[in-house]
Amino acid sequence: MPKDTGIGASPKRREDVRFLTGDGNYTDDINVHGQAYVHFLRSDVAHGRITSIDTAEAGAMPGVVRVFTGKDFEGVGSIPCGWQVTGRDGKPMQEPAHPVLAQGKVRHVGDPIAAVVADTPAQARDAAEAIMVDIEDLPAVVDMKAAVADGATKVHDDLENNLCYDWGFVEDNRDAVDKAIKDAAHVTTLELVNNRLVANPMEPRVAVGVWEKGTDNYTLYTTSQNPHVIRLLMGAFVLGIPEHKLRVVAPDVGGGFGTKIFHYAEEAFCTFAAKACRRPVKWTASRSEAFMSDAHGRDHVTKIELALDADHNFTAVRTETYANMGAYLSTFAPSVPTWLHGTLMAGNYRTPLIYVNVKAVFTNTVPVDAYRGAGRPEATFQLERVIDKAARELGVDPIELRRKNFITEFPYATPVAVEYDTGDYPATMDKLSEIADLSGFDARRKESEAKGKWRGLGVNCYIEACGIAPSNLVGQLGARAGLYESATVRVNATGGITVMTGSHSHGQGHETSFPQVIAEMIGIDESMVEIVHGDTANTPMGMGTYGSRSIAVGGSAMVRAAEKVVNKAKKIAAHLLEASDSDIELKEGKFSVAGTDKSVAWGDVTLAAYVPHNYPLEDIEPGLEETAFYDPANFTYPSGAYACEVEVDPETGQVTIERFAAADDFGNVINPMIVSGQVHGGIAQGVGQALLENCSYDSEGQLLSASYMDYAMPRAADLPMFTVDHSCQTPCTHNPLGVKGCGEAGAIGSPPSVVNAVIDALHSGGCKIDHIDMPLTPSRVWAAMTGAAAAGHGTAEGRSVGGEV
Amino acid sequence: MYNFDFERPKSVADAVKALQTEEAQPLGGGQTLIPTLKQRLAMPSKLVSLAGIDEIKGVCKDDQNRLCIGGGTVHRVIAEKAMSEGFPGLTGLASKIGDPAVRNRGTIGGSLANNDPSACYPAAAMATGATIVTDRREIAADDYFKGLFETALEEGEIITEVKMPIPEASAYMKFEQPASRFPLVGVFVARFSDRVGVGVTGASESGVFRWTEAERALGSDFSADAVKGLSVPADGMISDLHGTAEYRAHLVGVMTRRAVAAAQ
């Protein structure tokens, strides 16, 4: 029987009532009395030296409060990077300054040069057009391999070159890996691109900066996944505002997908300008601005080699990746191609030797940072594609090749520094085979062929590291932050509970799922629990939501705080029942004395805590409110197996997805409906990457896909009905809920299955093609089928621009 | 957008007069012009809305078996009326432009006047040999389209009507560009008793064109096989993020065959 309350039940999302009835409170809904509006003048060239800026005319235009340029920010800090990666040479990465407004040079299309604050948005925009800027064009650095060649134009004049770091992992394995590959019975090599993406949350970024003259207090309202992190980064490193004088509020946020983790220049600008102008300052990004200022995702060019012995056991993996950083280091950018990518290269397999080399490169493009999955999709894609290619070369079944190499014993220490606590990869593969009806594929292929279509089946596995992360571990790896989470459980006198969590919901449904946990622990109705998040003024220092960490880390903090509450409440109950607190049991919202019929209701105990007339004041304090900080002992390791079936139109190269099935192991599941929704959304994004989305620059550094006219988002009609299952559950061993996280799985697991399926379809039609780079647009598939030239295709060198076609 | 004056005349004569102001621009359904204004890529002194002019709205059939479509008629109405007047090929075209919101605002006159190289109607106008009627003259389709966003229209000239000969059989096949869902290549095939018309949109750097070689082949044998061996040269085809010139040239053949098959 499905439960109708508590852990494992699927109550409808309570937040949807306000979201679906136009009653949400998003940052753009926040208007502060007297506010002015900022418009940013952004660079329309990729690289240039600013020779002069004349703001005189703009400053005199109607409604203009003040015009700002880089000069106004000379005394202000640089936008900081939150992760320092150390290269193979033992030296820290090259870390350029990242000014709020451009100083001396512009480094990508969209780089803010100046800002006009005016009474209305239209006045600000009019005046911005009147600013006279002279820019001496410099050659644009776009191609990653050209960027690191000797004598290349430098994106940052004060750095040695455009190489941010050259990272090797695990460096000690390098020689052994080289030898294993040399000695292997078979080596499969694949060069591929993980295409650059624009996150495109439905809500664009918004910031409202407020400064109060009477108190010198600042408030920033912003579209963020982690308001405390913004408060720390902006307050301590950019503007020099102590945290107790700065409040950051991230109210309802309409989707983040990673791109709203980072601290952006516009946030610092609005906060700074609010004091400088003595008026609140508001900025709302247009969609065009979002394309050229939100951090982009992915953009890796990789060569991977998989070595196998004569029995088809994997013996070694070696990779070389160029990772685009863009023009500046966004908050977590250096960690994505390294610690979030290299540590996942073992995948679900017993590969004893692995070496990962990553060269991170500065280019005259928008900064690149974490996007749903962040490093893990890149790892999964290359590994699952090369395994598929190996199976084809060896003439073996791709599923059997995977099964043969599955890790089956846990805990399992990989050669890339992580330890998987639990998993059952054969079980998810068995489940996939059942829900995807793999045995019916041959019949479906025949049906497709009768219609003149080629049908392909693509299967792959994935592993991800979620619930980031043990603070001491990530500190050793270069993180400049801890990655714990916090919660305060505040019990009110009448028994209702407010949970203040450091996690942040921007679509994940925390307001529904978190109360299910509390309701289960105490035995009260979920409607008695309210979740508060997103405001540094009323939540404890929290690290926010990304990396599928909310329930695993934030939920665990909430459990720990609730346990403290329950322990204290038991003492109060023991007093009221005149029993020993060790004899008190809490069940179904009632405290009872074990072995007796004596009991007292939850509400009577909570009332006693706040009206302590009959109360052990000498032993315990009144009140019932506890805070906990939870720092995970390890990552969590969700895993799964995905299957995609496509049809390819042999005349046009058009790919349609006919079936998609996902068997995931998320450990314990709090709300199965919400989990399914997360997987659906993730698959849609993964399919978008595989077939449609392509953020593309030309060789001049102009963004070609700068609007929805050219950037193809997945739409409902592009997707089939998904079959998803999360009944294979190997609970996490080190967090109190046994949960693993589900937010990124779909986006990680789906791209390789789509591409594997298309390649399979092409082979069935007689086109023996090894690989096509994402997105597999009709034009690219047709070019591959016919051997026609597609610009930007061929070698990895030729594809490192992003691929014009 | 920048500031502009706005007029909403009730007659074509008043609209023509209103358009005599320097930098005045007519506003049809606004499906292209309004986004352009919002991006500040156009700065008209005055917008003259044609939405209030009843005399350029509606669809009827004349005595020469032509579908006469008012320039201010929206796509939804065209889709409905073309079906009831025996021109299902045009229904197929109009009913798949954009989404319901676009089809209830966008007009055929606006589309033909803008002549986006990826617009759908120009293919039908060319294939059927339509006549573009303006406030001052009649222009044959072959003489009307002059290249990308270029037409024979003069400053302030308004399309009042489009007269499209109703074919015996017709179909429109478009291969959608993945992002915009405009045609990457769209082909309209129209079979008349004495000739066949093939109009191709989305493909060429010179805008919409008639594929005369296919017209001749189909004129003697109206079957997909008749055009199987034919191809258009890649030279002069559009090449962009979404498809090479070679791919577009290839799609012209595929979409033509499919349109012929659908028109059978």
PDB file of C-alpha atoms in Angstrom, chain B residues 63-260:
ATOM      1  CA  ASP B  63     -15.011  33.941 -60.398  1.00  0.00           C
ATOM      2  CA  GLN B  64     -11.561  32.835 -61.595  1.00  0.00           C
ATOM      3  CA  ASN B  65     -11.393  30.222 -58.821  1.00  0.00           C
ATOM      4  CA  ARG B  66      -8.887  32.260 -56.841  1.00  0.00           C
ATOM      5  CA  LEU B  67      -8.845  32.457 -53.085  1.00  0.00           C
ATOM      6  CA  CYS B  68      -8.923  36.159 -52.293  1.00  0.00           C
ATOM      7  CA  ILE B  69      -7.415  36.768 -48.883  1.00  0.00           C
ATOM      8  CA  GLY B  70      -7.518  40.199 -47.294  1.00  0.00           C
ATOM      9  CA  GLY B  71      -4.038  41.394 -46.349  1.00  0.00           C
ATOM     10  CA  GLY B  72      -5.121  41.871 -42.749  1.00  0.00           C
ATOM     11  CA  THR B  73      -6.481  38.343 -42.352  1.00  0.00           C
ATOM     12  CA  VAL B  74      -4.900  36.317 -39.558  1.00  0.00           C
ATOM     13  CA  HIS B  75      -3.471  32.825 -40.106  1.00  0.00           C
ATOM     14  CA  ARG B  76      -6.181  31.084 -38.093  1.00  0.00           C
ATOM     15  CA  VAL B  77      -8.933  32.471 -40.286  1.00  0.00           C
ATOM     16  CA  ILE B  78      -7.007  31.576 -43.443  1.00  0.00           C
ATOM     17  CA  ALA B  79      -6.541  28.021 -42.185  1.00  0.00           C
ATOM     18  CA  GLU B  80     -10.275  27.672 -41.594  1.00  0.00           C
ATOM     19  CA  LYS B  81     -11.499  29.335 -44.785  1.00  0.00           C
ATOM     20  CA  ALA B  82      -8.975  27.698 -47.112  1.00  0.00           C
ATOM     21  CA  MET B  83     -10.293  24.330 -46.008  1.00  0.00           C
ATOM     22  CA  SER B  84     -13.917  25.186 -46.661  1.00  0.00           C
ATOM     23  CA  GLU B  85     -13.025  26.695 -50.053  1.00  0.00           C
ATOM     24  CA  GLY B  86     -11.216  23.552 -51.183  1.00  0.00           C
ATOM     25  CA  PHE B  87      -7.585  24.584 -50.664  1.00  0.00           C
ATOM     26  CA  PRO B  88      -6.358  22.203 -47.957  1.00  0.00           C
ATOM     27  CA  GLY B  89      -2.695  22.755 -48.876  1.00  0.00           C
ATOM     28  CA  LEU B  90      -2.947  26.335 -47.685  1.00  0.00           C
ATOM     29  CA  THR B  91      -4.738  25.178 -44.548  1.00  0.00           C
ATOM     30  CA  GLY B  92      -1.827  22.888 -43.838  1.00  0.00           C
ATOM     31  CA  LEU B  93       0.566  25.804 -44.190  1.00  0.00           C
ATOM     32  CA  ALA B  94      -1.370  28.387 -42.186  1.00  0.00           C
ATOM     33  CA  SER B  95      -2.350  26.041 -39.380  1.00  0.00           C
ATOM     34  CA  LYS B  96       1.291  25.212 -38.597  1.00  0.00           C
ATOM     35  CA  ILE B  97       2.730  28.718 -38.420  1.00  0.00           C
ATOM     36  CA  GLY B  98       4.011  29.448 -34.902  1.00  0.00           C
ATOM     37  CA  ASP B  99       1.545  28.702 -32.137  1.00  0.00           C
ATOM     38  CA  PRO B 100      -2.118  29.624 -31.516  1.00  0.00           C
ATOM     39  CA  ALA B 101      -1.190  33.081 -30.217  1.00  0.00           C
ATOM     40  CA  VAL B 102       0.827  33.805 -33.361  1.00  0.00           C
ATOM     41  CA  ARG B 103      -1.908  32.455 -35.625  1.00  0.00           C
ATOM     42  CA  ASN B 104      -4.497  34.717 -34.045  1.00  0.00           C
ATOM     43  CA  ARG B 105      -2.385  37.860 -34.462  1.00  0.00           C
ATOM     44  CA  GLY B 106      -0.132  37.377 -37.465  1.00  0.00           C
ATOM     45  CA  THR B 107      -1.443  38.337 -40.908  1.00  0.00           C
ATOM     46  CA  ILE B 108      -0.687  37.184 -44.437  1.00  0.00           C
ATOM     47  CA  GLY B 109      -0.094  40.760 -45.538  1.00  0.00           C
ATOM     48  CA  GLY B 110       2.412  41.304 -42.765  1.00  0.00           C
ATOM     49  CA  SER B 111       4.246  38.099 -43.624  1.00  0.00           C
ATOM     50  CA  LEU B 112       4.453  38.854 -47.348  1.00  0.00           C
ATOM     51  CA  ALA B 113       5.480  42.473 -46.764  1.00  0.00           C
ATOM     52  CA  ASN B 114       8.267  41.418 -44.381  1.00  0.00           C
ATOM     53  CA  ASN B 115       9.430  38.590 -46.683  1.00  0.00           C
ATOM     54  CA  ASP B 116      11.480  36.785 -44.097  1.00  0.00           C
ATOM     55  CA  PRO B 117      13.530  34.218 -46.017  1.00  0.00           C
ATOM     56  CA  SER B 118      12.080  31.565 -43.721  1.00  0.00           C
ATOM     57  CA  ALA B 119       8.433  32.642 -43.903  1.00  0.00           C
ATOM     58  CA  CYS B 120       5.909  30.073 -45.094  1.00  0.00           C
ATOM     59  CA  TYR B 121       3.448  32.052 -47.252  1.00  0.00           C
ATOM     60  CA  PRO B 122       5.956  33.116 -49.932  1.00  0.00           C
ATOM     61  CA  ALA B 123       6.326  29.449 -50.934  1.00  0.00           C
ATOM     62  CA  ALA B 124       2.584  29.174 -51.512  1.00  0.00           C
ATOM     63  CA  ALA B 125       2.425  32.514 -53.313  1.00  0.00           C
ATOM     64  CA  MET B 126       5.178  31.464 -55.705  1.00  0.00           C
ATOM     65  CA  ALA B 127       3.866  27.946 -56.299  1.00  0.00           C
ATOM     66  CA  THR B 128       0.327  29.077 -57.034  1.00  0.00           C
ATOM     67  CA  GLY B 129       1.312  32.144 -59.033  1.00  0.00           C
ATOM     68  CA  ALA B 130      -0.499  34.459 -56.662  1.00  0.00           C
ATOM     69  CA  THR B 131      -1.197  38.111 -57.280  1.00  0.00           C
ATOM     70  CA  ILE B 132      -0.279  40.594 -54.567  1.00  0.00           C
ATOM     71  CA  VAL B 133      -2.803  43.420 -54.519  1.00  0.00           C
ATOM     72  CA  THR B 134      -1.791  46.704 -52.908  1.00  0.00           C
ATOM     73  CA  ASP B 135      -3.446  50.037 -52.364  1.00  0.00           C
ATOM     74  CA  ARG B 136      -2.119  51.139 -55.759  1.00  0.00           C
ATOM     75  CA  ARG B 137      -1.487  48.142 -58.050  1.00  0.00           C
ATOM     76  CA  GLU B 138      -1.376  44.399 -58.610  1.00  0.00           C
ATOM     77  CA  ILE B 139       1.963  42.552 -58.585  1.00  0.00           C
ATOM     78  CA  ALA B 140       2.577  39.003 -59.795  1.00  0.00           C
ATOM     79  CA  ALA B 141       4.345  36.832 -57.224  1.00  0.00           C
ATOM     80  CA  ASP B 142       7.224  36.249 -59.638  1.00  0.00           C
ATOM     81  CA  ASP B 143       7.840  40.001 -59.676  1.00  0.00           C
ATOM     82  CA  TYR B 144       7.102  40.653 -56.025  1.00  0.00           C
ATOM     83  CA  PHE B 145       9.834  38.832 -54.047  1.00  0.00           C
ATOM     84  CA  LYS B 146      13.219  40.530 -54.457  1.00  0.00           C
ATOM     85  CA  GLY B 147      15.471  38.716 -51.992  1.00  0.00           C
ATOM     86  CA  LEU B 148      15.914  38.573 -48.224  1.00  0.00           C
ATOM     87  CA  PHE B 149      13.417  40.950 -46.617  1.00  0.00           C
ATOM     88  CA  GLU B 150      13.176  42.758 -49.981  1.00  0.00           C
ATOM     89  CA  THR B 151       9.968  43.124 -51.999  1.00  0.00           C
ATOM     90  CA  ALA B 152       8.573  45.212 -54.829  1.00  0.00           C
ATOM     91  CA  LEU B 153       6.618  47.300 -52.304  1.00  0.00           C
ATOM     92  CA  GLU B 154       7.266  51.023 -52.263  1.00  0.00           C
ATOM     93  CA  GLU B 155       7.431  53.177 -49.134  1.00  0.00           C
ATOM     94  CA  GLY B 156       4.013  53.269 -47.523  1.00  0.00           C
ATOM     95  CA  GLU B 157       2.470  50.727 -49.883  1.00  0.00           C
ATOM     96  CA  ILE B 158      -0.008  48.400 -48.201  1.00  0.00           C
ATOM     97  CA  ILE B 159      -0.916  44.840 -49.198  1.00  0.00           C
ATOM     98  CA  THR B 160      -4.699  44.837 -49.310  1.00  0.00           C
ATOM     99  CA  GLU B 161      -5.298  41.407 -50.786  1.00  0.00           C
ATOM    100  CA  VAL B 162      -3.617  38.237 -51.985  1.00  0.00           C
ATOM    101  CA  LYS B 163      -5.282  36.376 -54.864  1.00  0.00           C
ATOM    102  CA  MET B 164      -4.163  32.769 -54.919  1.00  0.00           C
ATOM    103  CA  PRO B 165      -5.323  30.455 -57.709  1.00  0.00           C
ATOM    104  CA  ILE B 166      -6.791  27.375 -56.056  1.00  0.00           C
ATOM    105  CA  PRO B 167      -4.921  24.291 -57.260  1.00  0.00           C
ATOM    106  CA  GLU B 168      -6.469  20.917 -57.944  1.00  0.00           C
ATOM    107  CA  ALA B 169      -4.066  19.428 -55.462  1.00  0.00           C
ATOM    108  CA  SER B 170      -1.467  20.953 -53.180  1.00  0.00           C
ATOM    109  CA  ALA B 171       0.607  20.377 -50.085  1.00  0.00           C
ATOM    110  CA  TYR B 172       3.207  22.184 -48.005  1.00  0.00           C
ATOM    111  CA  MET B 173       6.036  20.363 -46.288  1.00  0.00           C
ATOM    112  CA  LYS B 174       8.340  22.168 -43.958  1.00  0.00           C
ATOM    113  CA  PHE B 175      11.418  20.863 -42.201  1.00  0.00           C
ATOM    114  CA  GLU B 176      11.648  22.888 -39.030  1.00  0.00           C
ATOM    115  CA  GLN B 177      14.736  24.662 -37.803  1.00  0.00           C
ATOM    116  CA  PRO B 178      15.184  23.151 -34.326  1.00  0.00           C
ATOM    117  CA  ALA B 179      15.228  26.431 -32.382  1.00  0.00           C
ATOM    118  CA  SER B 180      12.878  28.860 -34.088  1.00  0.00           C
ATOM    119  CA  ARG B 181      10.707  26.170 -35.688  1.00  0.00           C
ATOM    120  CA  PHE B 182      10.591  28.336 -38.812  1.00  0.00           C
ATOM    121  CA  PRO B 183      11.190  26.265 -41.921  1.00  0.00           C
ATOM    122  CA  LEU B 184      14.811  25.330 -42.465  1.00  0.00           C
ATOM    123  CA  VAL B 185      13.382  24.350 -45.814  1.00  0.00           C
ATOM    124  CA  GLY B 186       9.716  24.570 -46.804  1.00  0.00           C
ATOM    125  CA  VAL B 187       8.286  23.427 -50.107  1.00  0.00           C
ATOM    126  CA  PHE B 188       4.826  24.188 -51.450  1.00  0.00           C
ATOM    127  CA  VAL B 189       3.656  22.067 -54.374  1.00  0.00           C
ATOM    128  CA  ALA B 190       0.548  23.061 -56.327  1.00  0.00           C
ATOM    129  CA  ARG B 191      -0.907  21.054 -59.210  1.00  0.00           C
ATOM    130  CA  PHE B 192      -3.173  22.836 -61.689  1.00  0.00           C
ATOM    131  CA  SER B 193      -4.803  21.404 -64.794  1.00  0.00           C
ATOM    132  CA  ASP B 194      -2.105  22.867 -67.015  1.00  0.00           C
ATOM    133  CA  ARG B 195       0.957  23.236 -64.821  1.00  0.00           C
ATOM    134  CA  VAL B 196       2.630  22.477 -61.519  1.00  0.00           C
ATOM    135  CA  GLY B 197       4.143  25.075 -59.215  1.00  0.00           C
ATOM    136  CA  VAL B 198       6.934  24.402 -56.699  1.00  0.00           C
ATOM    137  CA  GLY B 199       7.788  27.193 -54.256  1.00  0.00           C
ATOM    138  CA  VAL B 200      10.782  26.824 -51.950  1.00  0.00           C
ATOM    139  CA  THR B 201      11.349  28.901 -48.810  1.00  0.00           C
ATOM    140  CA  GLY B 202      14.014  28.923 -46.106  1.00  0.00           C
ATOM    141  CA  ALA B 203      16.725  27.520 -48.331  1.00  0.00           C
ATOM    142  CA  SER B 204      18.173  30.157 -50.629  1.00  0.00           C
ATOM    143  CA  GLU B 205      20.332  33.182 -49.963  1.00  0.00           C
ATOM    144  CA  SER B 206      18.146  34.950 -52.524  1.00  0.00           C
ATOM    145  CA  GLY B 207      14.943  34.183 -50.655  1.00  0.00           C
ATOM    146  CA  VAL B 208      11.930  32.245 -51.903  1.00  0.00           C
ATOM    147  CA  PHE B 209      12.237  30.713 -55.368  1.00  0.00           C
ATOM    148  CA  ARG B 210      10.421  28.483 -57.812  1.00  0.00           C
ATOM    149  CA  TRP B 211      12.117  25.199 -58.571  1.00  0.00           C
ATOM    150  CA  THR B 212      11.341  25.277 -62.265  1.00  0.00           C
ATOM    151  CA  GLU B 213      13.154  22.059 -63.110  1.00  0.00           C
ATOM    152  CA  ALA B 214      10.909  20.179 -60.697  1.00  0.00           C
ATOM    153  CA  GLU B 215       7.862  22.036 -62.015  1.00  0.00           C
ATOM    154  CA  ARG B 216       8.587  20.779 -65.513  1.00  0.00           C
ATOM    155  CA  ALA B 217       9.178  17.221 -64.390  1.00  0.00           C
ATOM    156  CA  LEU B 218       6.044  17.194 -62.275  1.00  0.00           C
ATOM    157  CA  GLY B 219       4.050  18.788 -65.088  1.00  0.00           C
ATOM    158  CA  SER B 220       4.370  15.628 -67.115  1.00  0.00           C
ATOM    159  CA  ASP B 221       4.353  13.147 -64.220  1.00  0.00           C
ATOM    160  CA  PHE B 222       2.987  14.344 -60.879  1.00  0.00           C
ATOM    161  CA  SER B 223       4.663  11.747 -58.694  1.00  0.00           C
ATOM    162  CA  ALA B 224       7.424  11.704 -56.111  1.00  0.00           C
ATOM    163  CA  ASP B 225       9.452   9.480 -58.422  1.00  0.00           C
ATOM    164  CA  ALA B 226       9.411  12.139 -61.120  1.00  0.00           C
ATOM    165  CA  VAL B 227      11.654  14.397 -59.034  1.00  0.00           C
ATOM    166  CA  LYS B 228      13.750  11.664 -57.470  1.00  0.00           C
ATOM    167  CA  GLY B 229      16.760  12.262 -59.681  1.00  0.00           C
ATOM    168  CA  LEU B 230      16.586  16.045 -59.491  1.00  0.00           C
ATOM    169  CA  SER B 231      18.517  18.259 -57.150  1.00  0.00           C
ATOM    170  CA  VAL B 232      19.163  21.931 -56.612  1.00  0.00           C
ATOM    171  CA  PRO B 233      22.779  23.097 -56.416  1.00  0.00           C
ATOM    172  CA  ALA B 234      24.151  23.843 -52.953  1.00  0.00           C
ATOM    173  CA  ASP B 235      25.718  26.963 -54.342  1.00  0.00           C
ATOM    174  CA  GLY B 236      23.661  29.937 -53.157  1.00  0.00           C
ATOM    175  CA  MET B 237      21.892  28.062 -50.386  1.00  0.00           C
ATOM    176  CA  ILE B 238      21.943  29.432 -46.838  1.00  0.00           C
ATOM    177  CA  SER B 239      24.567  27.942 -44.535  1.00  0.00           C
ATOM    178  CA  ASP B 240      24.277  28.607 -40.820  1.00  0.00           C
ATOM    179  CA  LEU B 241      24.306  27.081 -37.348  1.00  0.00           C
ATOM    180  CA  HIS B 242      21.368  24.845 -38.242  1.00  0.00           C
ATOM    181  CA  GLY B 243      22.354  23.464 -41.599  1.00  0.00           C
ATOM    182  CA  THR B 244      24.936  23.639 -44.328  1.00  0.00           C
ATOM    183  CA  ALA B 245      24.117  24.723 -47.850  1.00  0.00           C
ATOM    184  CA  GLU B 246      24.503  21.089 -48.922  1.00  0.00           C
ATOM    185  CA  TYR B 247      21.992  19.976 -46.329  1.00  0.00           C
ATOM    186  CA  ARG B 248      19.445  22.584 -47.363  1.00  0.00           C
ATOM    187  CA  ALA B 249      19.877  21.667 -51.024  1.00  0.00           C
ATOM    188  CA  HIS B 250      19.311  18.030 -50.099  1.00  0.00           C
ATOM    189  CA  LEU B 251      16.213  18.887 -48.076  1.00  0.00           C
ATOM    190  CA  VAL B 252      14.685  20.760 -51.002  1.00  0.00           C
ATOM    191  CA  GLY B 253      14.553  17.451 -52.858  1.00  0.00           C
ATOM    192  CA  VAL B 254      13.237  15.488 -49.866  1.00  0.00           C
ATOM    193  CA  MET B 255      10.559  18.014 -48.964  1.00  0.00           C
ATOM    194  CA  THR B 256       9.458  18.340 -52.592  1.00  0.00           C
ATOM    195  CA  ARG B 257       8.989  14.587 -52.884  1.00  0.00           C
ATOM    196  CA  ARG B 258       7.097  14.500 -49.620  1.00  0.00           C
ATOM    197  CA  ALA B 259       4.887  17.393 -50.640  1.00  0.00           C
ATOM    198  CA  VAL B 260       4.070  15.686 -53.930  1.00  0.00           C
TER     199      VAL B 260
END
